[in-house]
Tab-separated table of C-alpha atoms in Angstrom:
chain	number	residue	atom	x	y	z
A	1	UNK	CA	-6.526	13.124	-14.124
A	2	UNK	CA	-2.928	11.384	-13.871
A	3	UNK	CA	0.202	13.345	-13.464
A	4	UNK	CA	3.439	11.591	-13.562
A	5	UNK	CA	7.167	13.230	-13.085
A	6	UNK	CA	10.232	12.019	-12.006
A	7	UNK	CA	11.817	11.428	-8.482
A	8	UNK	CA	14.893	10.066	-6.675
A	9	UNK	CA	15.258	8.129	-3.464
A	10	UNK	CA	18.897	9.178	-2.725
A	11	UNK	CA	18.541	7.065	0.592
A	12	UNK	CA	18.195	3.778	-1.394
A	13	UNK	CA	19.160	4.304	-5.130
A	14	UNK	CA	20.569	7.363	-4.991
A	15	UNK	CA	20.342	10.076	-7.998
A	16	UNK	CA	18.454	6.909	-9.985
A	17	UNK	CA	15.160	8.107	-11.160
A	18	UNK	CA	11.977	6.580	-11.104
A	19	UNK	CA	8.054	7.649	-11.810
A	20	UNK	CA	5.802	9.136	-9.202
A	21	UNK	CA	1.902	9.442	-10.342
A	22	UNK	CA	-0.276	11.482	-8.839
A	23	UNK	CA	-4.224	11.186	-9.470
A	24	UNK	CA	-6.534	14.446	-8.920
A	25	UNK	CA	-10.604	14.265	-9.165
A	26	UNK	CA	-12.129	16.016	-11.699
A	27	UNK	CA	-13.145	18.788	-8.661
A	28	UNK	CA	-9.838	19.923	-8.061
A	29	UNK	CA	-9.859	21.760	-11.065
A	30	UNK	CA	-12.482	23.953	-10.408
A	31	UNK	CA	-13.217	23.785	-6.447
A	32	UNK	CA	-10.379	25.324	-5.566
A	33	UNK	CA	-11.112	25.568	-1.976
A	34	UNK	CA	-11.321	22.148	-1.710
A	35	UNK	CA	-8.515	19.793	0.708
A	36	UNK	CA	-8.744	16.151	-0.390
A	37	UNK	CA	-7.957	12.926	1.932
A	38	UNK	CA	-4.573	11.105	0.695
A	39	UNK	CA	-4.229	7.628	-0.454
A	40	UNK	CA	-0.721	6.573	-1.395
A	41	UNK	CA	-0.025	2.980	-3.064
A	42	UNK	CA	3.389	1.039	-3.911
A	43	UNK	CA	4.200	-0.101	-7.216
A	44	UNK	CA	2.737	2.926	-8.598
A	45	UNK	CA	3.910	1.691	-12.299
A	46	UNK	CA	1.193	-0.478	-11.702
A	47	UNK	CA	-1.705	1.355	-10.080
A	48	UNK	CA	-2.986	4.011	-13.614
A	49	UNK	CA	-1.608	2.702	-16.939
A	50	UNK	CA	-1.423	-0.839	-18.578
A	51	UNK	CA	1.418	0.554	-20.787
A	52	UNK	CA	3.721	1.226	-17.693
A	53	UNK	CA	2.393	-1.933	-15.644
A	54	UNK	CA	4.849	-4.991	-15.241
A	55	UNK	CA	2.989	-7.525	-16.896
A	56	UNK	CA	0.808	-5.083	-19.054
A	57	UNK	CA	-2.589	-4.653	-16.893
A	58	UNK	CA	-2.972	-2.255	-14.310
A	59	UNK	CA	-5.455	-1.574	-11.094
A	60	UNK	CA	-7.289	0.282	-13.176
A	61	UNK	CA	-7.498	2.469	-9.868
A	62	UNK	CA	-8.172	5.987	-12.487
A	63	UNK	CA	-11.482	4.407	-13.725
A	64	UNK	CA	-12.679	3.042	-10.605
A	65	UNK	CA	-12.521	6.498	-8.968
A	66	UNK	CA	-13.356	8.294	-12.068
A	67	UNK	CA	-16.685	5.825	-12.409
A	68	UNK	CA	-17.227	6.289	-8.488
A	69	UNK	CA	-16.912	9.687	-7.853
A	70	UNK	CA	-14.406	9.419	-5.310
A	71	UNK	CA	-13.351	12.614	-3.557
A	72	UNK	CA	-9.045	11.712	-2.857
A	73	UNK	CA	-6.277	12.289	-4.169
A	74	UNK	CA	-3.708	8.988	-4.792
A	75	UNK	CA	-0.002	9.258	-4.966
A	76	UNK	CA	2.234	6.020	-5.625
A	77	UNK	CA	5.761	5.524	-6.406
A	78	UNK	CA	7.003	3.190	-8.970
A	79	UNK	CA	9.566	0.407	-7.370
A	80	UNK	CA	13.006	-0.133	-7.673
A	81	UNK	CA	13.202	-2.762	-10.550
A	82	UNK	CA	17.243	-3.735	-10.291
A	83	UNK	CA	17.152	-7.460	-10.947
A	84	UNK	CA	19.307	-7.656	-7.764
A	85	UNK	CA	15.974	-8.371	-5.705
A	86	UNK	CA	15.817	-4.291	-5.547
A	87	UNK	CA	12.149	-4.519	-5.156
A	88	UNK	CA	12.106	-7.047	-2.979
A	89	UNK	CA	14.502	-5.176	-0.542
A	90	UNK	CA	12.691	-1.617	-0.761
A	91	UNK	CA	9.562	-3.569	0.150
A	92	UNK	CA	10.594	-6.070	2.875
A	93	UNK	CA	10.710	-4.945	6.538
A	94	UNK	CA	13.025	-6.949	7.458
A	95	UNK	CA	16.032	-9.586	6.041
A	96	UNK	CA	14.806	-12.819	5.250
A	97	UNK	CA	16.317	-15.686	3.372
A	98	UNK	CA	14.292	-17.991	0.277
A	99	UNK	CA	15.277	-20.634	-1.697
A	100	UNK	CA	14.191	-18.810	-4.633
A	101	UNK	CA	15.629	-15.491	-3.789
A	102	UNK	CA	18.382	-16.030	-1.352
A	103	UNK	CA	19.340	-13.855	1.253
A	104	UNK	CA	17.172	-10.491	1.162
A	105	UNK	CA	18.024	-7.299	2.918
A	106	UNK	CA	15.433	-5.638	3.995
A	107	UNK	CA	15.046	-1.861	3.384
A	108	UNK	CA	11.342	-1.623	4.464
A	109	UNK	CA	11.870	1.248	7.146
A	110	UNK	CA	14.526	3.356	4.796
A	111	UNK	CA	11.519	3.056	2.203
A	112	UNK	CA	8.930	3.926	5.211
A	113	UNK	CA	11.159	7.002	6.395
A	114	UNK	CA	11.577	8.243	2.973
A	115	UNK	CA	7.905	8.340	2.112
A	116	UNK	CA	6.569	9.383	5.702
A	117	UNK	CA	9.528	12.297	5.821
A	118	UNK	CA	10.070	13.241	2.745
A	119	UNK	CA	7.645	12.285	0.046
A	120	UNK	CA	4.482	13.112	1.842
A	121	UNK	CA	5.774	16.335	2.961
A	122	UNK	CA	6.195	17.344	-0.620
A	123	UNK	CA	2.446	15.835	-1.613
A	124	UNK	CA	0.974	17.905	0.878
A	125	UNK	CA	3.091	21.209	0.403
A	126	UNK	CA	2.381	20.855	-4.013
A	127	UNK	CA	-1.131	19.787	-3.527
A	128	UNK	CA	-4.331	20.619	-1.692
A	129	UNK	CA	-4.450	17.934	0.909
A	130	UNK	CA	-5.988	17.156	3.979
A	131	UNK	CA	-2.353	16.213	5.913
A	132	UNK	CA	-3.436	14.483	9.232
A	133	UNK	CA	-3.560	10.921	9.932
A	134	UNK	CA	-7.543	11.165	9.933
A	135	UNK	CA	-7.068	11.441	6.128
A	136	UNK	CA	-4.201	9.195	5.228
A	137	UNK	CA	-4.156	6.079	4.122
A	138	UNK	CA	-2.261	3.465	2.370
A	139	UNK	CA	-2.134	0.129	0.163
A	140	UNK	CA	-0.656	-2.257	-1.874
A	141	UNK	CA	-0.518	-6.242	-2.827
A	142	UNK	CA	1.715	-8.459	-2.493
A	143	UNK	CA	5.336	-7.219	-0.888
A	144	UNK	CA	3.596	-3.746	-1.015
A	145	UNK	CA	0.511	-5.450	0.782
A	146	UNK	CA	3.430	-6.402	3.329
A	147	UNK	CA	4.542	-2.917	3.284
A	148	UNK	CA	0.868	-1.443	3.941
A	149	UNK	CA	0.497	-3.773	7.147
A	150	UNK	CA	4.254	-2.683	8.461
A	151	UNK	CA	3.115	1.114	7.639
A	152	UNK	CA	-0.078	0.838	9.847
A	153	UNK	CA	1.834	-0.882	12.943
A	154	UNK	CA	5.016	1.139	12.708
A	155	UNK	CA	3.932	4.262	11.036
A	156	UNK	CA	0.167	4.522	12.887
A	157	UNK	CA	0.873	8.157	13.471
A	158	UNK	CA	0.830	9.038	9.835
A	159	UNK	CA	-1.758	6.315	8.570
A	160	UNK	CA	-5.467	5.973	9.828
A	161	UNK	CA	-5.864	3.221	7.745
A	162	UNK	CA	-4.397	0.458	5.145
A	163	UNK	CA	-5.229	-1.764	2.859
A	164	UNK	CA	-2.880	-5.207	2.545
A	165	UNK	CA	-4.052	-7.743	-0.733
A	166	UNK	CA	-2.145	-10.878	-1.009
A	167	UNK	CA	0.457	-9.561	1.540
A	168	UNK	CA	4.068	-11.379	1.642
A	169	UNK	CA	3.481	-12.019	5.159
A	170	UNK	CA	5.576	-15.422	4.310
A	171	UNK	CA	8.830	-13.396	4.181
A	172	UNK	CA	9.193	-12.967	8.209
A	173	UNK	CA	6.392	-14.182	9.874
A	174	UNK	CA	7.955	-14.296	13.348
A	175	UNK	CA	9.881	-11.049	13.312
A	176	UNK	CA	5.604	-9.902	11.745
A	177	UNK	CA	4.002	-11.417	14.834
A	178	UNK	CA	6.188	-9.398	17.094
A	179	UNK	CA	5.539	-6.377	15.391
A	180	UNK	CA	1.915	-6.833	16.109
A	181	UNK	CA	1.837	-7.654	19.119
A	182	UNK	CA	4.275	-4.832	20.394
A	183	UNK	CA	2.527	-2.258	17.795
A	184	UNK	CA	0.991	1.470	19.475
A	185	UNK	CA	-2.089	1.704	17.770
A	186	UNK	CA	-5.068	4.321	18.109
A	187	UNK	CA	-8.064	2.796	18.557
A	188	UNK	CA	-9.740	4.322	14.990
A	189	UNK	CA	-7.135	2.217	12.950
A	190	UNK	CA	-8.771	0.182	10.237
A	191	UNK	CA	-6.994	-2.628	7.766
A	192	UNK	CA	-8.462	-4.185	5.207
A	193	UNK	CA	-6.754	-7.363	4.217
A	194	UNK	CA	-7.221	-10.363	1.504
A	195	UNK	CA	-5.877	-13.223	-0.005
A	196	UNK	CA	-7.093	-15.145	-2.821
A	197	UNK	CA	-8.412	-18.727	-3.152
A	198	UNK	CA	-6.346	-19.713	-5.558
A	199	UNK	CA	-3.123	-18.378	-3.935
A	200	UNK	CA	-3.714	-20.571	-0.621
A	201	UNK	CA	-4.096	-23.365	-2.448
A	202	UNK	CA	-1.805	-26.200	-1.613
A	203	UNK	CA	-0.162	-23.612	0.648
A	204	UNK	CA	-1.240	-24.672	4.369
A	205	UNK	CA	1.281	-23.241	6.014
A	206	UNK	CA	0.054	-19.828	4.423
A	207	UNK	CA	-2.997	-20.116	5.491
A	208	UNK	CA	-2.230	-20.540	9.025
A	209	UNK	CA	0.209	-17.501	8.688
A	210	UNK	CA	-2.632	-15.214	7.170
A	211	UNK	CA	-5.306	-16.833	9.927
A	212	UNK	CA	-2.694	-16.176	12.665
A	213	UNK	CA	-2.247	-12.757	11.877
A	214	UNK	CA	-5.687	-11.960	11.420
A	215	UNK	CA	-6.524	-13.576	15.054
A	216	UNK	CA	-3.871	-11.285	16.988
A	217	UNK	CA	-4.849	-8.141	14.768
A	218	UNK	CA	-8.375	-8.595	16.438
A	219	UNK	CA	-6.815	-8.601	19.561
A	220	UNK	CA	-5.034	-5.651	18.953
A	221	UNK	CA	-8.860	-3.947	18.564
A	222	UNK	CA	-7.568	-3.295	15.015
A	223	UNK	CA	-11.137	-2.580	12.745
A	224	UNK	CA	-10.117	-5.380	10.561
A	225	UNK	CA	-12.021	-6.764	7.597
A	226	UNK	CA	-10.103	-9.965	6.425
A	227	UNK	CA	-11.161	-11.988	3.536
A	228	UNK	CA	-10.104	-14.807	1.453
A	229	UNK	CA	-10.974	-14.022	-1.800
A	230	UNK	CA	-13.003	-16.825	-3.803
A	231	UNK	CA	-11.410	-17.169	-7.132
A	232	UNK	CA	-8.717	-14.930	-5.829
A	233	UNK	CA	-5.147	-14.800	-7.701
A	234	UNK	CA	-2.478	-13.072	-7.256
A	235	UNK	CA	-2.447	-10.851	-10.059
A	236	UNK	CA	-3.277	-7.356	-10.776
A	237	UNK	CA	-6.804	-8.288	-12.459
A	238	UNK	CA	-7.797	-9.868	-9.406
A	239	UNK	CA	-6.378	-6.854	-7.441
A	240	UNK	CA	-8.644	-4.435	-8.947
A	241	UNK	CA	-11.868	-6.982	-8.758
A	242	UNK	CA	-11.356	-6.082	-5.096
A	243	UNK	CA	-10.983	-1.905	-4.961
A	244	UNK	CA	-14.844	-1.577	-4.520
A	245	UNK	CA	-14.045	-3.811	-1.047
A	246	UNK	CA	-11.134	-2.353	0.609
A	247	UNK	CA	-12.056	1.381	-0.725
A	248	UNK	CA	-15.585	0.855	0.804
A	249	UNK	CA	-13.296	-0.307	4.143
A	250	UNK	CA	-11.399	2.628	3.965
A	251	UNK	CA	-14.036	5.236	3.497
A	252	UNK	CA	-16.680	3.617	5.825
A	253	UNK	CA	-16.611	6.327	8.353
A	254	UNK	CA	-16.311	9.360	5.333
């Protein structure tokens, strides 16, 4: 089951509301002694329901852990939609500047801060969670595949594991690297990360990006499984062709 309710992030849009969804397995109606691992995903608008997704199809993520059997609970947030690159800036860890877009402020950590110290806190206290970092994770595609890499490196207290699909790593590659490189990380952490085919193609310098990252996450002892996805696009139907691969990742040790 889906729940969905209303929430605020005063830090970054103030008294605005948006939706949060939360999605129990069918067990936690009648185990009731039961603590569940946590999974939490940006652009929740797009994670349960074609009706509330952006461009009308959704993960699908209910069905696949309906159909699977899949014993966690998943919390997302919907994003900030203000046409003034609001998403863009919630899910960006740092400034950057784009032809397309312009100059970006990035509001990745205030986003970070307010779902590591607030947010979660409330998950677990309302819910019957299992709260440490051995049973958190996270994920999301595109800028929120950005954000799921930045949560693991900077957040690794809070997150045993994430999952990054078709991550913006294009934004700040440089100020990326560093983070890497520089990042505390506990020797269990595991990322799964993707990009499709048909997203790299004719983009070279995005390859080398992605293959660059994926070379110094290694070295980092990171338990990464990296894939370019054949047929791969960077939409939310080829998103959820690959939930059987990064929840397997996730869950390997389970």
């Amino acid at each position: 089951m889906v729940h969905k309710w209303k929430v605020t992030l005063p830090e970054l849009t103030g008294s605005e509301e948006r939706n949060a969804y939360i999605y129990l397995p069918e067990s936690y109606e009648y185990d009731q002694g039961r603590r569940y691992p946590v999974l939490y995903m940006f652009d929740g608008h797009n994670v349960f329901f074609d009706s509330d997704a952006t461009y009308g199809k959704c993960w699908g993520m209910k069905e696949y852990m309906d159909y699977t059997n899949t014993q966690m609970i998943i919390a997302a947030v919907e994003c900030n939609h203000s046409p003034d690159n609001g998403r863009l800036k919630e899910y960006s860890p740092y400034s950057f500047s784009d032809p397309k877009f312009g100059k970006v402020e990035g509001w990745g950590k205030k986003t970070m801060d307010w779902l590591v110290y607030t947010f979660k806190p409330c998950i677990d206290r309302d819910f019957r969670t299992l709260p440490d970092r051995e049973n958190t994770y996270i994920a999301g595609s595109s800028m929120g595949g950005l954000m799921s890499l930045y949560a693991l490196m900077e957040y690794n207290p809070f997150f045993r594991g994430a999952a990054a699909l078709s991550p913006s790593v294009w934004t700040n590659p440089d100020r990326l690297e560093r983070l890497i490189r520089r990042a505390s990380l506990r020797p269990d952490t595991v990322l799964y990360m993707d990009y499709g085919s048909e997203e790299m193609r004719g983009r070279g310098q995005m390859e080398r990006y992605f293959g660059k990252l994926a070379a110094l996450l290694i070295e980092k002892k990171v338990r990464l499984e990296c894939r370019i996805v054949p047929g791969g696009r960077h939409c939310e139907a080829s998103w959820e062709r690959q939930i059987p691969f990064f929840m397997n990742t996730l869950l390997y040790h389970a």
